[in-house]
mmCIF file of C-alpha atoms in Angstrom:
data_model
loop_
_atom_site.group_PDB
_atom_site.id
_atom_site.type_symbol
_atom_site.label_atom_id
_atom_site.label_comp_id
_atom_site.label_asym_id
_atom_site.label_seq_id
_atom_site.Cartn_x
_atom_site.Cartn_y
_atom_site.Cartn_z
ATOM 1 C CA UNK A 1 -13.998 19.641 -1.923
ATOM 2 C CA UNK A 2 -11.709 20.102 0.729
ATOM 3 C CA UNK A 3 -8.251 18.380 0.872
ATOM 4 C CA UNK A 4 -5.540 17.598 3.471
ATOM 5 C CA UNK A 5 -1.946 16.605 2.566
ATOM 6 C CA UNK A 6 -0.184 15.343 5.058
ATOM 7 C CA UNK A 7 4.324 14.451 4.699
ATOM 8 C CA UNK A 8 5.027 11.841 7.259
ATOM 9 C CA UNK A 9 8.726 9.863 7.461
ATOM 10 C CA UNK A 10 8.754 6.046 6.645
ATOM 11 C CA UNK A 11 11.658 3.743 6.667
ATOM 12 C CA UNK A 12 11.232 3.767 2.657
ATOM 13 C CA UNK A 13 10.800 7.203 2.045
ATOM 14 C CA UNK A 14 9.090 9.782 2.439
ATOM 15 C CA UNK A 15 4.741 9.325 2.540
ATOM 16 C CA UNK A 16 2.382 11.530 0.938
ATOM 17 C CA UNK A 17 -1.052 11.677 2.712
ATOM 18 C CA UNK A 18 -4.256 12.818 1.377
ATOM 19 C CA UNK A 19 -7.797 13.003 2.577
ATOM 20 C CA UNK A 20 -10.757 15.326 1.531
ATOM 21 C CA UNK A 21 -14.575 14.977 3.460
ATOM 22 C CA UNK A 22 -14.911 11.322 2.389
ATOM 23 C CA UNK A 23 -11.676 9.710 3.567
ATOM 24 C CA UNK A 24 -8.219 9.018 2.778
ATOM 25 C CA UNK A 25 -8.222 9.692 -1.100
ATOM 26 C CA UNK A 26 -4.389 9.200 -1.451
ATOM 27 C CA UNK A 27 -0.787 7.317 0.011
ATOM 28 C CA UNK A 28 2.215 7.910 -2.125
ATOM 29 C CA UNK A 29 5.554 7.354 -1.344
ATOM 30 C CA UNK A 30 7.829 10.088 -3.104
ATOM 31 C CA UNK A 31 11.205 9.278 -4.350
ATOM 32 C CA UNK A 32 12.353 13.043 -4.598
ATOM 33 C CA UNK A 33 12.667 14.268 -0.833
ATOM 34 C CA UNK A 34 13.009 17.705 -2.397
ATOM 35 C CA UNK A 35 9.634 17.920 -3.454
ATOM 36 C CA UNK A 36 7.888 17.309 0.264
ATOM 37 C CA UNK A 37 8.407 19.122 3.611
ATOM 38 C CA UNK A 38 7.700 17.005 6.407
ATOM 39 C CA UNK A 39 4.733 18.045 8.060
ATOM 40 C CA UNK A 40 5.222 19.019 11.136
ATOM 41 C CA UNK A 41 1.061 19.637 12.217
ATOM 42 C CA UNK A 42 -0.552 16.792 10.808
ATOM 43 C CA UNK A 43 -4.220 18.002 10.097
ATOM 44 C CA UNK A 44 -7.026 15.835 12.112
ATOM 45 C CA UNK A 45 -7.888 14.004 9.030
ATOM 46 C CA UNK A 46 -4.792 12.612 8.379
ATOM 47 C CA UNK A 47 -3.665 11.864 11.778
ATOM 48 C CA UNK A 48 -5.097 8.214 12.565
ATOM 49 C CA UNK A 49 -3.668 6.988 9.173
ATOM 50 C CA UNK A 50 -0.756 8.937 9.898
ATOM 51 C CA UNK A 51 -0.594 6.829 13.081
ATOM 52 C CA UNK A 52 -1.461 3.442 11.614
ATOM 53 C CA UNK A 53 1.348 3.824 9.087
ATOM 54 C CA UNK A 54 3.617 4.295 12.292
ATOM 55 C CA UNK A 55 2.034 1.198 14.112
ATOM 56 C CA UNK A 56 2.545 -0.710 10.702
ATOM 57 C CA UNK A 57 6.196 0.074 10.156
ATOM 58 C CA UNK A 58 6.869 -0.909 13.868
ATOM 59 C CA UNK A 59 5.269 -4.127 13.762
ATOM 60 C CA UNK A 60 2.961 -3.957 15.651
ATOM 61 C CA UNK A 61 -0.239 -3.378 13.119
ATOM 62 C CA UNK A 62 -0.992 -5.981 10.517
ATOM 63 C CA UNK A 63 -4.490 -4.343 9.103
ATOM 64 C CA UNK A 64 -5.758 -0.659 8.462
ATOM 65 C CA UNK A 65 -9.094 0.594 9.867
ATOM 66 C CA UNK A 66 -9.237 4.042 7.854
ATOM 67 C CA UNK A 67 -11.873 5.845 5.912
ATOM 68 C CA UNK A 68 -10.699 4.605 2.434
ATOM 69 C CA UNK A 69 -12.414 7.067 -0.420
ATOM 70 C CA UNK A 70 -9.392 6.583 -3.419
ATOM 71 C CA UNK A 71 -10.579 7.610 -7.118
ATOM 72 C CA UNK A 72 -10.523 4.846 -9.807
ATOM 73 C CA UNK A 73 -13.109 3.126 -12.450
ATOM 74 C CA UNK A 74 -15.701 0.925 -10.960
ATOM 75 C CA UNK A 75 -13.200 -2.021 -12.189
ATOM 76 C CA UNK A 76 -10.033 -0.733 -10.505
ATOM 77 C CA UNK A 77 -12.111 0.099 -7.485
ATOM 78 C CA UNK A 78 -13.133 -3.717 -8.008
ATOM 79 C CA UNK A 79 -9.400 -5.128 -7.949
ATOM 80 C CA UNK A 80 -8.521 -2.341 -4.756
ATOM 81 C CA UNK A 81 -11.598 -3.916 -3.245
ATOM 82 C CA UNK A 82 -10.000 -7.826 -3.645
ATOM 83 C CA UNK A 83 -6.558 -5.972 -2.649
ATOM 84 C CA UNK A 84 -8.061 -5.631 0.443
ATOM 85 C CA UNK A 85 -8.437 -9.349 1.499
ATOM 86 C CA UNK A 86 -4.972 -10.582 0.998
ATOM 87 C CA UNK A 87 -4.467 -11.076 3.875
ATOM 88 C CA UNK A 88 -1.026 -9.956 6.075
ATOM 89 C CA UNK A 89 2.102 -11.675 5.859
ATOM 90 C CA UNK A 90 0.347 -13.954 2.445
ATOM 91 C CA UNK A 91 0.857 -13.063 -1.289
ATOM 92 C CA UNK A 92 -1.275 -13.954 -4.145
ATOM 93 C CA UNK A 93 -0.504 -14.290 -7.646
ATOM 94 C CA UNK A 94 -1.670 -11.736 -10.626
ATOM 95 C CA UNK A 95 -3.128 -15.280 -11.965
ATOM 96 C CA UNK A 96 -5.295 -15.794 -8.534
ATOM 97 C CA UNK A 97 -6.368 -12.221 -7.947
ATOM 98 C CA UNK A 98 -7.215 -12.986 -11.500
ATOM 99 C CA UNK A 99 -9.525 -15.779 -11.091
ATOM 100 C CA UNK A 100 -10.973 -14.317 -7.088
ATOM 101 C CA UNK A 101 -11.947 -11.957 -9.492
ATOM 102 C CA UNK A 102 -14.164 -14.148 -12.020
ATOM 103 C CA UNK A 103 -12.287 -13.906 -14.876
ATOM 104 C CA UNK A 104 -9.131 -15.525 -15.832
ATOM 105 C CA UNK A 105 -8.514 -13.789 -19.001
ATOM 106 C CA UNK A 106 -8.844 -10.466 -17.080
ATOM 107 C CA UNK A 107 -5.292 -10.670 -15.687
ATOM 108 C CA UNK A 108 -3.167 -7.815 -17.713
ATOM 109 C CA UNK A 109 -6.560 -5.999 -16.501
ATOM 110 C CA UNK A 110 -6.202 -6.505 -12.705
ATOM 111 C CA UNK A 111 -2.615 -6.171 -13.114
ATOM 112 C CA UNK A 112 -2.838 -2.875 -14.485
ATOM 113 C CA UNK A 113 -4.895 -1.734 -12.062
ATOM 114 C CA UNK A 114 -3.295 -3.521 -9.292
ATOM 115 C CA UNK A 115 -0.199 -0.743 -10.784
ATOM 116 C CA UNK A 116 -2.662 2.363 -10.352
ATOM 117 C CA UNK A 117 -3.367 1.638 -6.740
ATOM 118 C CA UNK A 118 -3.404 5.125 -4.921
ATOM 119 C CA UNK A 119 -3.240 3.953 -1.499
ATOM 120 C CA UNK A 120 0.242 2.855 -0.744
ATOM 121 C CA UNK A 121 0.415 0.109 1.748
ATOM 122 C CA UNK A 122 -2.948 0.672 3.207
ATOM 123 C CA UNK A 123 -4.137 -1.605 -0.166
ATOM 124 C CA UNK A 124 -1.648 -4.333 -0.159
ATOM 125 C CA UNK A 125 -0.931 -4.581 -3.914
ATOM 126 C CA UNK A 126 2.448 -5.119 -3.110
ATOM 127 C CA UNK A 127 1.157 -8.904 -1.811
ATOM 128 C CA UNK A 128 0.888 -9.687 -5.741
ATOM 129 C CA UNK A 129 3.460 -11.212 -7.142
ATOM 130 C CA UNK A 130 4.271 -13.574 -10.574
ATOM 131 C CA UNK A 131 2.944 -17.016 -10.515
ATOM 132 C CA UNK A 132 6.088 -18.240 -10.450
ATOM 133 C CA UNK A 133 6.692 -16.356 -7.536
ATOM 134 C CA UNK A 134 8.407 -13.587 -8.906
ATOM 135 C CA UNK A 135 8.413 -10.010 -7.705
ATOM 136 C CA UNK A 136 6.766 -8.284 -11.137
ATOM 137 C CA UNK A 137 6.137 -4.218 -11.431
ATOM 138 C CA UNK A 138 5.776 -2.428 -8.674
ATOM 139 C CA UNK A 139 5.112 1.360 -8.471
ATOM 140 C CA UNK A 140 7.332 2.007 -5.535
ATOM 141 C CA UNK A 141 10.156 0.075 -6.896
ATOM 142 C CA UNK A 142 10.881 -3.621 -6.502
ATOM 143 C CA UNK A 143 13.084 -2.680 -3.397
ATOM 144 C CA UNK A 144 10.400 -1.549 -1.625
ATOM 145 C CA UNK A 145 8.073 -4.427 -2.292
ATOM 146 C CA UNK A 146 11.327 -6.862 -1.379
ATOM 147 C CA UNK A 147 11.333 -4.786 1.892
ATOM 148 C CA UNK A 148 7.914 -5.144 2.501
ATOM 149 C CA UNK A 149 7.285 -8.302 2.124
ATOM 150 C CA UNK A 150 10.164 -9.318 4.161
ATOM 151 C CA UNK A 151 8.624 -6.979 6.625
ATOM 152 C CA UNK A 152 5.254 -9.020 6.427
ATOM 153 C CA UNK A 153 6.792 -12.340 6.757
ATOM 154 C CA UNK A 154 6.160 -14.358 9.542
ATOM 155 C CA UNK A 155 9.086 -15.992 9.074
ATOM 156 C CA UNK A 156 12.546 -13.489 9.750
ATOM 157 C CA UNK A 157 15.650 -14.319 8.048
ATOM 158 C CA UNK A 158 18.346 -14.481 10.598
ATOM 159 C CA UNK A 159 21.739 -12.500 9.456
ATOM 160 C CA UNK A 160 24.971 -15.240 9.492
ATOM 161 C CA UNK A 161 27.163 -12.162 10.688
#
């Protein structure tokens, strides 16, 4: 199967890219710089998500249409899938994703695979957060999912200085 890695700059890092024949199989963000080039000649593939990511990080995109094709069990594919309808700018709990889901006792479940989500972003699991409102695990680093929700909310906080 063919594959296409992409490097692209974001404003929290730098984003790893790949697609093979059925879509975008993978969207990482690496905390060591030194182990990505940026790329320069995005391949075809990669180049609408590449663009959407842009579009995202300047505001002016609040939803992804890409080719998703990431690897997972049919139940992580299942929690990726409810990812998907949280909607922008809106977080839900581990406990509702939980229940959306059909089972309540399944929640260290969905969280877990809430934290193997291969498609950065593009599968909002950075929308779930504690019930108590908390910002719990996050693969990227809580920083990241502070920034991004901030970025999502419709409300801007206004700097005093």
């Amino acid at each position: 199967m063919n594959t296409h890695t992409a490097h692209i700059k974001t404003p929290l890092g730098i984003a790893r890219l790949i697609s093979n024949e059925n879509g975008i199989t993978e969207i990482t963000v690496i905390d060591d710089a030194s182990d990505a080039i940026l790329t320069t000649q995005i391949p075809e593939s990669l180049q609408n998500c590449a663009q959407q990511l842009r579009e995202y990080f300047e505001g002016t995109r609040t939803a992804f249409q890409l080719q998703l094709a990431p690897k997972g069990t049919p139940f992580q594919q299942k929690v990726w899938t409810a990812l998907n309808d949280i909607p922008f700018g809106k977080t839900y709990s581990y406990l509702e994703l939980s229940k959306k889901l059909g089972d309540v006792k399944a929640i260290r479940a969905v969280a877990a695979a809430n934290g193997k989500n291969p498609l950065w972003i593009v599968t909002p699991c950075h929308r779930v957060i504690g019930s108590d409102g908390s910002l719990t695990g996050y693969a990227g680093g809580l920083w990241r999912k502070k920034w991004l929700l901030e970025h999502e909310s419709p409300v801007k906080q206004q700097s005093l200085f």
